[in-house]
Short mmCIF file of N, CA and C in Angstrom, two decimals:
data_model
loop_
_atom_site.label_atom_id
_atom_site.label_comp_id
_atom_site.label_asym_id
_atom_site.label_seq_id
_atom_site.Cartn_x
_atom_site.Cartn_y
_atom_site.Cartn_z
N MET A 272 19.66 24.97 46.06
CA MET A 272 19.00 23.69 46.18
C MET A 272 17.63 23.72 45.53
N ALA A 273 16.90 24.82 45.68
CA ALA A 273 15.56 24.91 45.10
C ALA A 273 15.61 24.82 43.58
N ASN A 274 16.61 25.47 42.95
CA ASN A 274 16.73 25.41 41.50
C ASN A 274 17.02 24.00 41.02
N HIS A 275 17.89 23.28 41.74
CA HIS A 275 18.23 21.90 41.39
C HIS A 275 16.99 21.01 41.48
N SER A 276 16.21 21.19 42.51
CA SER A 276 15.00 20.40 42.71
C SER A 276 13.96 20.71 41.64
N LEU A 277 13.84 21.96 41.25
CA LEU A 277 12.92 22.35 40.18
C LEU A 277 13.35 21.73 38.86
N SER A 278 14.63 21.76 38.54
CA SER A 278 15.15 21.17 37.30
C SER A 278 14.89 19.68 37.26
N PHE A 279 15.10 18.99 38.36
CA PHE A 279 14.87 17.55 38.43
C PHE A 279 13.40 17.23 38.23
N SER A 280 12.52 18.02 38.83
CA SER A 280 11.07 17.82 38.66
C SER A 280 10.66 18.03 37.21
N PHE A 281 11.25 19.04 36.57
CA PHE A 281 10.94 19.32 35.18
C PHE A 281 11.37 18.15 34.28
N ILE A 282 12.53 17.58 34.54
CA ILE A 282 13.02 16.44 33.76
C ILE A 282 12.10 15.24 33.95
N LEU A 283 11.65 14.99 35.18
CA LEU A 283 10.71 13.89 35.43
C LEU A 283 9.40 14.10 34.68
N LEU A 284 8.91 15.34 34.67
CA LEU A 284 7.68 15.65 33.97
C LEU A 284 7.84 15.40 32.47
N LEU A 285 8.93 15.85 31.88
CA LEU A 285 9.18 15.63 30.45
C LEU A 285 9.25 14.15 30.12
N ALA A 286 9.91 13.37 30.95
CA ALA A 286 10.06 11.93 30.71
C ALA A 286 8.73 11.21 30.76
N ALA A 287 7.76 11.75 31.47
CA ALA A 287 6.45 11.10 31.61
C ALA A 287 5.51 11.42 30.44
N LEU A 288 5.82 12.43 29.66
CA LEU A 288 4.94 12.81 28.55
C LEU A 288 4.96 11.75 27.45
N PRO A 289 3.80 11.46 26.84
CA PRO A 289 3.72 10.40 25.82
C PRO A 289 4.62 10.62 24.62
N TRP A 290 4.82 11.87 24.18
CA TRP A 290 5.62 12.10 22.96
C TRP A 290 7.07 11.74 23.16
N THR A 291 7.54 11.66 24.41
CA THR A 291 8.94 11.30 24.62
C THR A 291 9.20 9.83 24.30
N ARG A 292 8.15 9.02 24.24
CA ARG A 292 8.32 7.60 23.90
C ARG A 292 8.92 7.42 22.51
N THR A 293 8.65 8.35 21.59
CA THR A 293 9.17 8.22 20.24
C THR A 293 10.69 8.32 20.20
N LEU A 294 11.31 8.89 21.24
CA LEU A 294 12.76 8.98 21.29
C LEU A 294 13.39 7.59 21.41
N HIS A 295 12.64 6.64 21.97
CA HIS A 295 13.15 5.29 22.19
C HIS A 295 12.32 4.26 21.43
N ALA A 296 11.64 4.66 20.38
CA ALA A 296 10.71 3.80 19.65
C ALA A 296 11.45 2.77 18.79
N LYS A 297 10.76 1.67 18.57
CA LYS A 297 11.24 0.64 17.65
C LYS A 297 10.80 1.03 16.24
N LYS A 298 11.66 0.83 15.27
CA LYS A 298 11.34 1.14 13.88
C LYS A 298 11.11 -0.17 13.13
N THR A 299 9.96 -0.26 12.45
CA THR A 299 9.60 -1.46 11.70
C THR A 299 9.19 -1.06 10.29
N ASN A 300 9.61 -1.85 9.32
CA ASN A 300 9.20 -1.65 7.93
C ASN A 300 8.33 -2.83 7.51
N VAL A 301 7.16 -2.55 6.93
CA VAL A 301 6.22 -3.57 6.49
C VAL A 301 5.89 -3.30 5.02
N GLN A 302 5.89 -4.35 4.21
CA GLN A 302 5.54 -4.22 2.79
C GLN A 302 4.39 -5.17 2.48
N PHE A 303 3.45 -4.69 1.66
CA PHE A 303 2.32 -5.52 1.24
C PHE A 303 1.67 -4.89 0.02
N TYR A 304 0.71 -5.61 -0.57
CA TYR A 304 -0.04 -5.12 -1.73
C TYR A 304 -1.51 -5.05 -1.39
N PHE A 305 -2.12 -3.95 -1.78
CA PHE A 305 -3.52 -3.60 -1.51
C PHE A 305 -4.29 -3.88 -2.80
N HIS A 306 -5.34 -4.69 -2.74
CA HIS A 306 -6.13 -5.06 -3.92
C HIS A 306 -7.51 -4.44 -3.82
N ASP A 307 -7.75 -3.37 -4.56
CA ASP A 307 -9.01 -2.63 -4.51
C ASP A 307 -9.83 -2.99 -5.74
N THR A 308 -10.96 -3.66 -5.53
CA THR A 308 -11.80 -4.13 -6.63
C THR A 308 -13.18 -3.50 -6.53
N VAL A 309 -13.53 -2.68 -7.53
CA VAL A 309 -14.85 -2.03 -7.56
C VAL A 309 -15.80 -2.72 -8.54
N THR A 310 -15.30 -3.68 -9.32
CA THR A 310 -16.12 -4.36 -10.32
C THR A 310 -16.33 -5.83 -9.94
N GLY A 311 -17.16 -6.51 -10.73
CA GLY A 311 -17.37 -7.94 -10.55
C GLY A 311 -18.47 -8.28 -9.56
N LYS A 312 -18.62 -9.60 -9.33
CA LYS A 312 -19.69 -10.10 -8.46
C LYS A 312 -19.41 -9.84 -6.98
N THR A 313 -18.16 -9.78 -6.60
CA THR A 313 -17.81 -9.57 -5.19
C THR A 313 -16.78 -8.45 -5.04
N PRO A 314 -17.21 -7.21 -5.27
CA PRO A 314 -16.25 -6.10 -5.12
C PRO A 314 -15.82 -5.95 -3.67
N SER A 315 -14.59 -5.46 -3.49
CA SER A 315 -14.08 -5.21 -2.14
C SER A 315 -14.22 -3.73 -1.77
N ALA A 316 -14.65 -2.91 -2.72
CA ALA A 316 -14.90 -1.48 -2.50
C ALA A 316 -16.26 -1.15 -3.10
N ILE A 317 -17.13 -0.57 -2.28
CA ILE A 317 -18.51 -0.29 -2.71
C ILE A 317 -18.81 1.19 -2.52
N LYS A 318 -19.33 1.81 -3.58
CA LYS A 318 -19.74 3.21 -3.48
C LYS A 318 -20.98 3.30 -2.59
N VAL A 319 -20.91 4.12 -1.55
CA VAL A 319 -22.03 4.26 -0.61
C VAL A 319 -22.67 5.64 -0.65
N ALA A 320 -22.01 6.61 -1.28
CA ALA A 320 -22.57 7.96 -1.36
C ALA A 320 -21.92 8.72 -2.50
N GLU A 321 -22.67 9.70 -3.00
CA GLU A 321 -22.11 10.63 -3.98
C GLU A 321 -22.93 11.91 -3.97
N ALA A 322 -22.30 12.99 -4.36
CA ALA A 322 -22.97 14.27 -4.46
C ALA A 322 -23.77 14.31 -5.77
N PRO A 323 -24.77 15.16 -5.86
CA PRO A 323 -25.54 15.26 -7.10
C PRO A 323 -24.67 15.62 -8.32
N THR A 324 -23.54 16.26 -8.11
CA THR A 324 -22.67 16.69 -9.21
C THR A 324 -21.49 15.73 -9.45
N SER A 325 -21.36 14.66 -8.68
CA SER A 325 -20.20 13.77 -8.79
C SER A 325 -20.04 13.16 -10.17
N ALA A 326 -21.12 12.72 -10.79
CA ALA A 326 -21.05 12.07 -12.10
C ALA A 326 -20.53 13.02 -13.19
N LYS A 327 -20.71 14.32 -13.01
CA LYS A 327 -20.24 15.30 -13.99
C LYS A 327 -18.80 15.74 -13.72
N SER A 328 -18.26 15.36 -12.57
CA SER A 328 -16.92 15.78 -12.18
C SER A 328 -15.86 14.84 -12.76
N THR A 329 -14.80 15.40 -13.34
CA THR A 329 -13.72 14.58 -13.88
C THR A 329 -12.93 13.88 -12.77
N THR A 330 -13.06 14.36 -11.54
CA THR A 330 -12.35 13.74 -10.40
C THR A 330 -13.30 12.92 -9.52
N LEU A 331 -14.58 12.81 -9.92
CA LEU A 331 -15.61 12.14 -9.11
C LEU A 331 -15.75 12.77 -7.73
N PHE A 332 -15.51 14.08 -7.66
CA PHE A 332 -15.58 14.82 -6.40
C PHE A 332 -16.90 14.52 -5.67
N GLY A 333 -16.78 14.08 -4.42
CA GLY A 333 -17.96 13.81 -3.60
C GLY A 333 -18.36 12.35 -3.50
N VAL A 334 -17.67 11.46 -4.20
CA VAL A 334 -17.98 10.03 -4.13
C VAL A 334 -17.29 9.41 -2.91
N VAL A 335 -18.01 8.53 -2.20
CA VAL A 335 -17.48 7.86 -1.01
C VAL A 335 -17.59 6.35 -1.17
N PHE A 336 -16.50 5.64 -0.88
CA PHE A 336 -16.46 4.18 -0.94
C PHE A 336 -16.15 3.63 0.45
N ILE A 337 -16.79 2.50 0.79
CA ILE A 337 -16.44 1.72 1.96
C ILE A 337 -15.68 0.51 1.43
N ILE A 338 -14.58 0.14 2.11
CA ILE A 338 -13.76 -0.95 1.57
C ILE A 338 -13.44 -2.02 2.61
N ASP A 339 -13.20 -3.20 2.10
CA ASP A 339 -12.65 -4.34 2.85
C ASP A 339 -11.76 -5.07 1.85
N ASP A 340 -10.57 -4.51 1.60
CA ASP A 340 -9.66 -4.99 0.57
C ASP A 340 -8.63 -5.98 1.14
N PRO A 341 -8.32 -7.03 0.39
CA PRO A 341 -7.26 -7.92 0.83
C PRO A 341 -5.89 -7.26 0.70
N LEU A 342 -5.00 -7.62 1.63
CA LEU A 342 -3.59 -7.23 1.58
C LEU A 342 -2.81 -8.51 1.38
N THR A 343 -1.90 -8.52 0.40
CA THR A 343 -1.15 -9.74 0.09
C THR A 343 0.36 -9.49 0.13
N GLU A 344 1.12 -10.59 0.20
CA GLU A 344 2.58 -10.50 0.21
C GLU A 344 3.15 -10.01 -1.11
N LYS A 345 2.51 -10.40 -2.22
CA LYS A 345 3.00 -10.08 -3.56
C LYS A 345 1.87 -9.44 -4.36
N PRO A 346 2.15 -8.86 -5.52
CA PRO A 346 1.09 -8.22 -6.29
C PRO A 346 0.06 -9.19 -6.87
N ASP A 347 0.41 -10.45 -7.00
CA ASP A 347 -0.52 -11.46 -7.51
C ASP A 347 -1.68 -11.62 -6.53
N PRO A 348 -2.93 -11.42 -6.99
CA PRO A 348 -4.08 -11.57 -6.09
C PRO A 348 -4.17 -12.94 -5.42
N LYS A 349 -3.53 -13.95 -6.01
CA LYS A 349 -3.56 -15.30 -5.44
C LYS A 349 -2.42 -15.55 -4.45
N SER A 350 -1.55 -14.53 -4.24
CA SER A 350 -0.46 -14.70 -3.26
C SER A 350 -1.05 -14.69 -1.85
N LYS A 351 -0.23 -15.05 -0.88
CA LYS A 351 -0.69 -15.19 0.50
C LYS A 351 -1.29 -13.90 1.03
N GLU A 352 -2.50 -14.00 1.58
CA GLU A 352 -3.13 -12.85 2.21
C GLU A 352 -2.53 -12.64 3.59
N VAL A 353 -2.12 -11.39 3.88
CA VAL A 353 -1.52 -11.06 5.17
C VAL A 353 -2.41 -10.15 6.00
N GLY A 354 -3.50 -9.66 5.41
CA GLY A 354 -4.37 -8.77 6.15
C GLY A 354 -5.49 -8.21 5.31
N ARG A 355 -6.19 -7.23 5.90
CA ARG A 355 -7.30 -6.56 5.23
C ARG A 355 -7.16 -5.06 5.46
N ALA A 356 -7.51 -4.29 4.43
CA ALA A 356 -7.61 -2.83 4.56
C ALA A 356 -9.09 -2.53 4.69
N GLN A 357 -9.48 -1.96 5.82
CA GLN A 357 -10.89 -1.69 6.07
C GLN A 357 -11.08 -0.24 6.44
N GLY A 358 -12.11 0.37 5.85
CA GLY A 358 -12.39 1.77 6.14
C GLY A 358 -13.10 2.43 4.99
N LEU A 359 -12.71 3.67 4.71
CA LEU A 359 -13.36 4.39 3.62
C LEU A 359 -12.37 5.30 2.93
N TYR A 360 -12.72 5.60 1.68
CA TYR A 360 -12.03 6.66 0.98
C TYR A 360 -13.05 7.46 0.19
N ALA A 361 -12.76 8.75 0.04
CA ALA A 361 -13.67 9.67 -0.61
C ALA A 361 -12.90 10.56 -1.56
N SER A 362 -13.50 10.84 -2.70
CA SER A 362 -12.88 11.77 -3.63
C SER A 362 -13.08 13.18 -3.07
N ALA A 363 -11.98 13.77 -2.62
CA ALA A 363 -12.06 15.03 -1.88
C ALA A 363 -11.28 16.16 -2.55
N ALA A 364 -11.01 16.02 -3.85
CA ALA A 364 -10.28 17.08 -4.56
C ALA A 364 -11.00 17.39 -5.87
N GLN A 365 -11.03 18.65 -6.23
CA GLN A 365 -11.70 19.06 -7.46
C GLN A 365 -10.75 19.20 -8.64
N GLN A 366 -9.45 19.39 -8.36
CA GLN A 366 -8.50 19.64 -9.43
C GLN A 366 -7.71 18.40 -9.84
N GLU A 367 -7.76 17.33 -9.06
CA GLU A 367 -7.05 16.08 -9.35
C GLU A 367 -7.83 14.94 -8.70
N VAL A 368 -7.49 13.71 -9.04
CA VAL A 368 -8.08 12.58 -8.34
C VAL A 368 -7.31 12.43 -7.04
N GLY A 369 -7.87 12.97 -5.99
CA GLY A 369 -7.26 12.95 -4.67
C GLY A 369 -8.23 12.36 -3.68
N LEU A 370 -7.86 11.22 -3.12
CA LEU A 370 -8.74 10.52 -2.19
C LEU A 370 -8.35 10.81 -0.75
N LEU A 371 -9.33 11.14 0.07
CA LEU A 371 -9.12 11.19 1.51
C LEU A 371 -9.30 9.75 1.98
N MET A 372 -8.24 9.16 2.52
CA MET A 372 -8.27 7.76 2.94
C MET A 372 -8.24 7.68 4.46
N THR A 373 -9.18 6.94 5.02
CA THR A 373 -9.24 6.67 6.44
C THR A 373 -9.35 5.16 6.57
N LEU A 374 -8.19 4.50 6.76
CA LEU A 374 -8.14 3.05 6.69
C LEU A 374 -7.39 2.43 7.86
N THR A 375 -7.85 1.25 8.24
CA THR A 375 -7.13 0.40 9.18
C THR A 375 -6.58 -0.78 8.40
N TYR A 376 -5.28 -0.97 8.46
CA TYR A 376 -4.64 -2.14 7.85
C TYR A 376 -4.50 -3.18 8.95
N GLN A 377 -5.40 -4.16 8.95
CA GLN A 377 -5.45 -5.20 9.98
C GLN A 377 -4.68 -6.41 9.50
N PHE A 378 -3.63 -6.78 10.21
CA PHE A 378 -2.82 -7.94 9.81
C PHE A 378 -3.43 -9.21 10.38
N THR A 379 -3.56 -10.23 9.51
CA THR A 379 -4.23 -11.49 9.88
C THR A 379 -3.31 -12.69 9.75
N ALA A 380 -2.05 -12.46 9.42
CA ALA A 380 -1.09 -13.56 9.27
C ALA A 380 0.31 -13.03 9.53
N GLY A 381 1.22 -13.94 9.80
CA GLY A 381 2.62 -13.57 9.95
C GLY A 381 2.96 -12.96 11.29
N GLU A 382 4.10 -12.33 11.33
CA GLU A 382 4.66 -11.76 12.56
C GLU A 382 3.73 -10.77 13.25
N PHE A 383 2.91 -10.02 12.48
CA PHE A 383 2.08 -8.97 13.03
C PHE A 383 0.60 -9.35 13.10
N ASN A 384 0.30 -10.64 13.03
CA ASN A 384 -1.07 -11.15 13.12
C ASN A 384 -1.76 -10.57 14.36
N GLY A 385 -2.93 -9.96 14.15
CA GLY A 385 -3.68 -9.36 15.25
C GLY A 385 -3.37 -7.89 15.50
N SER A 386 -2.36 -7.36 14.86
CA SER A 386 -1.98 -5.95 15.02
C SER A 386 -2.52 -5.14 13.84
N SER A 387 -2.58 -3.83 14.00
CA SER A 387 -3.07 -2.98 12.91
C SER A 387 -2.30 -1.68 12.85
N ILE A 388 -2.39 -1.05 11.68
CA ILE A 388 -1.83 0.28 11.42
C ILE A 388 -2.98 1.13 10.89
N VAL A 389 -3.08 2.37 11.35
CA VAL A 389 -4.13 3.27 10.89
C VAL A 389 -3.50 4.38 10.06
N ILE A 390 -4.08 4.60 8.87
CA ILE A 390 -3.60 5.63 7.96
C ILE A 390 -4.75 6.59 7.66
N VAL A 391 -4.47 7.88 7.78
CA VAL A 391 -5.46 8.91 7.44
C VAL A 391 -4.72 9.98 6.65
N GLY A 392 -5.17 10.24 5.41
CA GLY A 392 -4.51 11.28 4.64
C GLY A 392 -4.96 11.29 3.20
N LYS A 393 -4.36 12.18 2.43
CA LYS A 393 -4.70 12.35 1.03
C LYS A 393 -3.83 11.46 0.15
N ASN A 394 -4.48 10.78 -0.78
CA ASN A 394 -3.80 9.93 -1.75
C ASN A 394 -4.05 10.51 -3.14
N SER A 395 -3.06 11.17 -3.70
CA SER A 395 -3.14 11.71 -5.07
C SER A 395 -2.82 10.56 -6.01
N VAL A 396 -3.84 9.82 -6.42
CA VAL A 396 -3.66 8.50 -7.03
C VAL A 396 -2.85 8.47 -8.32
N PHE A 397 -2.77 9.57 -9.05
CA PHE A 397 -2.01 9.55 -10.29
C PHE A 397 -0.56 10.01 -10.12
N HIS A 398 -0.14 10.31 -8.91
CA HIS A 398 1.27 10.58 -8.65
C HIS A 398 1.98 9.23 -8.56
N LYS A 399 3.21 9.18 -9.02
CA LYS A 399 3.97 7.92 -9.04
C LYS A 399 4.11 7.35 -7.62
N VAL A 400 4.48 8.19 -6.66
CA VAL A 400 4.62 7.77 -5.28
C VAL A 400 3.81 8.73 -4.42
N ARG A 401 3.01 8.16 -3.52
CA ARG A 401 2.22 8.97 -2.59
C ARG A 401 2.65 8.65 -1.16
N GLU A 402 2.74 9.68 -0.33
CA GLU A 402 3.09 9.49 1.07
C GLU A 402 1.87 9.79 1.93
N LEU A 403 1.54 8.82 2.78
CA LEU A 403 0.39 8.95 3.67
C LEU A 403 0.87 8.78 5.11
N PRO A 404 0.30 9.53 6.05
CA PRO A 404 0.75 9.41 7.44
C PRO A 404 0.14 8.21 8.16
N VAL A 405 0.96 7.55 8.96
CA VAL A 405 0.48 6.54 9.91
C VAL A 405 0.18 7.30 11.19
N VAL A 406 -1.07 7.22 11.66
CA VAL A 406 -1.49 8.01 12.82
C VAL A 406 -1.76 7.18 14.06
N GLY A 407 -1.64 5.87 13.97
CA GLY A 407 -1.86 5.04 15.14
C GLY A 407 -1.78 3.57 14.78
N GLY A 408 -2.06 2.74 15.78
CA GLY A 408 -2.03 1.31 15.56
C GLY A 408 -2.43 0.56 16.81
N THR A 409 -2.50 -0.75 16.68
CA THR A 409 -2.84 -1.61 17.82
C THR A 409 -1.85 -2.77 17.88
N GLY A 410 -1.89 -3.51 18.99
CA GLY A 410 -1.03 -4.68 19.14
C GLY A 410 0.44 -4.29 19.09
N ALA A 411 1.19 -4.95 18.22
CA ALA A 411 2.62 -4.66 18.07
C ALA A 411 2.86 -3.22 17.65
N PHE A 412 1.85 -2.56 17.07
CA PHE A 412 2.00 -1.19 16.58
C PHE A 412 1.31 -0.16 17.47
N ARG A 413 1.09 -0.49 18.73
CA ARG A 413 0.49 0.46 19.67
C ARG A 413 1.36 1.72 19.72
N PHE A 414 0.72 2.87 19.75
CA PHE A 414 1.38 4.19 19.73
C PHE A 414 2.11 4.46 18.40
N ALA A 415 1.71 3.81 17.34
CA ALA A 415 2.40 3.93 16.05
C ALA A 415 2.34 5.34 15.48
N ARG A 416 3.44 5.71 14.86
CA ARG A 416 3.57 6.92 14.06
C ARG A 416 4.48 6.55 12.91
N GLY A 417 4.29 7.18 11.77
CA GLY A 417 5.17 6.88 10.65
C GLY A 417 4.58 7.34 9.34
N TYR A 418 4.96 6.63 8.28
CA TYR A 418 4.47 7.01 6.96
C TYR A 418 4.39 5.77 6.07
N ALA A 419 3.51 5.87 5.08
CA ALA A 419 3.36 4.81 4.09
C ALA A 419 3.65 5.40 2.72
N LEU A 420 4.45 4.71 1.93
CA LEU A 420 4.68 5.09 0.54
C LEU A 420 3.86 4.15 -0.32
N ALA A 421 2.98 4.71 -1.12
CA ALA A 421 2.09 3.92 -1.98
C ALA A 421 2.50 4.11 -3.43
N ARG A 422 2.59 2.99 -4.16
CA ARG A 422 2.93 3.00 -5.59
C ARG A 422 1.95 2.10 -6.32
N THR A 423 1.28 2.63 -7.33
CA THR A 423 0.34 1.83 -8.10
C THR A 423 1.11 0.80 -8.91
N TYR A 424 0.74 -0.46 -8.71
CA TYR A 424 1.35 -1.56 -9.45
C TYR A 424 0.55 -1.83 -10.73
N TRP A 425 -0.80 -1.78 -10.63
CA TRP A 425 -1.68 -2.06 -11.76
C TRP A 425 -3.02 -1.38 -11.52
N PHE A 426 -3.66 -0.91 -12.59
CA PHE A 426 -5.03 -0.41 -12.50
C PHE A 426 -5.69 -0.54 -13.85
N ASN A 427 -7.03 -0.51 -13.86
CA ASN A 427 -7.77 -0.53 -15.12
C ASN A 427 -8.73 0.65 -15.18
N ALA A 428 -9.34 0.85 -16.32
CA ALA A 428 -10.22 2.00 -16.54
C ALA A 428 -11.46 1.96 -15.65
N ALA A 429 -11.87 0.78 -15.19
CA ALA A 429 -13.05 0.65 -14.33
C ALA A 429 -12.77 1.11 -12.91
N GLY A 430 -11.50 1.20 -12.53
CA GLY A 430 -11.14 1.65 -11.18
C GLY A 430 -10.54 0.59 -10.29
N ASP A 431 -10.44 -0.66 -10.76
CA ASP A 431 -9.76 -1.70 -9.98
C ASP A 431 -8.27 -1.37 -9.93
N ALA A 432 -7.63 -1.68 -8.80
CA ALA A 432 -6.21 -1.33 -8.67
C ALA A 432 -5.50 -2.28 -7.72
N ILE A 433 -4.20 -2.43 -7.96
CA ILE A 433 -3.30 -3.10 -7.04
C ILE A 433 -2.23 -2.08 -6.70
N VAL A 434 -2.07 -1.81 -5.41
CA VAL A 434 -1.15 -0.77 -4.96
C VAL A 434 -0.15 -1.39 -3.97
N GLY A 435 1.12 -1.15 -4.22
CA GLY A 435 2.17 -1.61 -3.30
C GLY A 435 2.37 -0.60 -2.20
N TYR A 436 2.45 -1.07 -0.97
CA TYR A 436 2.69 -0.21 0.18
C TYR A 436 4.00 -0.59 0.85
N ASN A 437 4.81 0.42 1.14
CA ASN A 437 6.01 0.27 1.95
C ASN A 437 5.80 1.18 3.14
N VAL A 438 5.59 0.59 4.33
CA VAL A 438 5.21 1.35 5.51
C VAL A 438 6.34 1.33 6.53
N THR A 439 6.72 2.51 7.00
CA THR A 439 7.72 2.64 8.05
C THR A 439 7.00 3.13 9.30
N VAL A 440 7.15 2.36 10.39
CA VAL A 440 6.40 2.64 11.62
C VAL A 440 7.34 2.74 12.81
N LEU A 441 7.16 3.79 13.60
CA LEU A 441 7.79 3.89 14.91
C LEU A 441 6.74 3.52 15.94
N HIS A 442 7.07 2.59 16.83
CA HIS A 442 6.10 2.13 17.82
C HIS A 442 6.79 1.71 19.10
#
């Protein structure tokens, strides 16, 4: 009897742990376009810091940007805005253009209005497809875990870019 009671207690303990929620999580796929503008009268990404050697680095190692980029349904900047990407990215690699991205994707329209997804990870910007981890979220995406696949749709030599995101979230 004691062994049976111990086993039952152990099962109850396991069921109460937060990581067990992912066994019964809802899976959602979200697609949008990220518009990062560093040029013009109203840039959405602003350089706020750089190392003394950043200008001499081919990867801009040590440069930090704060962003408030629009997220749209389609790659056209005039398409419907569905949210904002807010946070920072920093050039954190010396051998390639690799950005450490710490961003909140806040949805402001549609089914997920008021909810957010948080992404923290390395973005090797010249790779065709980049995978970034989803580490959390709010609202409909509370307890979120997952991944984002980023593909550059358009960019220019000044650093402006439009990036397509396909995000898979367990929540």
